[in-house]
Amino acid sequence: NRISTRTMKLAILSASIGVACGFAPSGDVCRSYSVRMSTEPEVENVDVEDVQVVGGGVGAVSVAPMNGWVPDESKPCYGLPGALAPLGFFDPLGFSKSVELLGVKRFREAEIMHGRVAMMATVGYLIGESTPTITYGMNVHHTIANNQIPEVPGTVLFPFFLAINICEALRASRGWVEPGLGPLFTLRDNYYPGDIGFDPLGLKPTDAKEFEKMQTKELSNGRLAMIAAAGMCVQEQINGKGILENLGF
């Protein structure tokens, strides 16, 4: 159907423009540094004694605690949470070996955001193909999740893509340095990976140890969800059955 195909292309194009706008530089790149700082995330008040210097020589960087975490270059991944027994710190391919602080923060940002998306995708596989939906109504015996996107009307896809891109633009403006004001693909010095300030239920602990525990739990669930979502996708591609149908429900 040409109309549905054009509508889908329009939705994807609009989504791509939204993401690009999130990383677009400010109108006046020559504004004073104090104005730029006003758009960055607020940093909690810390004592001078709490500030540590990471690295040596010309590349040394002063880093204040973020959510109780102070980068420690003597530890794997500068001491970020996520290492669990029995494996402890697990990096058999050495992706984080000899990576500077900003690089490690980017790795963690990617891991935690992909984990969050995978957790939603895992639930989405089950709900999207086993419950009443906007597209299929009360019929719960409909197309498997892998094949649903081409069947969804553009009027439903467009708001969906638009919401995703608004969220991504907000995340980019909070955590990433604007192009033209610093190196590309660089996180702000005072941005903790994954902490985008969205906590409507007030679940984020104020205690550093409790925050570390919660962060580790989120990472563990996200890692499991990434494996689960990939497994669901492959399984549906192989036998063409829904997840619950394949389990005998």
XYZ file of N, CA, C and O in Angstrom, residues 22 31 38 101 114 119 131 143 146 159 172-173 201-202 207 222 240 244:
72
model
N 18.151 17.584 18.778
C 18.615 17.465 20.152
C 20.098 17.736 20.290
O 20.566 18.141 21.346
N 28.309 32.824 22.886
C 27.825 33.300 24.172
C 28.830 33.011 25.276
O 29.651 32.112 25.166
N 24.569 27.573 32.684
C 23.227 27.600 33.247
C 22.345 26.497 32.694
O 21.337 26.156 33.285
N 38.486 8.392 31.413
C 37.258 8.550 32.190
C 36.045 8.854 31.314
O 34.988 8.237 31.470
N 20.638 1.234 26.797
C 20.216 0.043 26.059
C 19.509 -0.944 26.987
O 18.555 -1.619 26.574
N 14.511 -3.609 28.633
C 13.514 -3.990 29.635
C 12.109 -3.660 29.148
O 11.169 -4.453 29.315
N -2.160 -9.214 24.275
C -3.237 -8.465 24.930
C -3.917 -7.552 23.906
O -3.390 -7.331 22.821
N -0.727 -10.673 14.869
C 0.626 -10.798 14.331
C 1.678 -10.819 15.431
O 1.564 -10.109 16.430
N 7.563 -9.243 15.942
C 8.547 -8.922 14.910
C 7.924 -8.348 13.646
O 8.574 -7.613 12.908
N 2.997 9.707 16.456
C 3.109 10.168 17.844
C 4.117 9.349 18.645
O 4.801 9.873 19.523
N 19.805 14.325 25.504
C 21.007 14.886 24.893
C 21.343 16.252 25.481
O 22.510 16.556 25.772
N 20.326 17.081 25.686
C 20.580 18.423 26.203
C 21.039 18.392 27.654
O 21.736 19.298 28.104
N 8.438 9.127 40.886
C 7.978 8.443 42.109
C 8.943 8.635 43.276
O 8.703 8.116 44.366
N 10.046 9.347 43.039
C 11.004 9.599 44.118
C 11.695 8.351 44.629
O 11.940 8.219 45.827
N 21.211 8.209 49.811
C 22.435 7.635 50.368
C 23.275 7.013 49.260
O 22.752 6.314 48.377
N 18.887 -4.883 33.314
C 19.042 -4.420 31.948
C 19.873 -5.379 31.108
O 19.552 -5.639 29.943
N 8.417 -18.343 13.710
C 7.237 -17.565 13.401
C 6.140 -17.608 14.434
O 5.004 -17.231 14.147
N 4.615 -16.354 24.026
C 3.784 -17.208 24.886
C 3.270 -18.425 24.125
O 3.153 -19.511 24.699
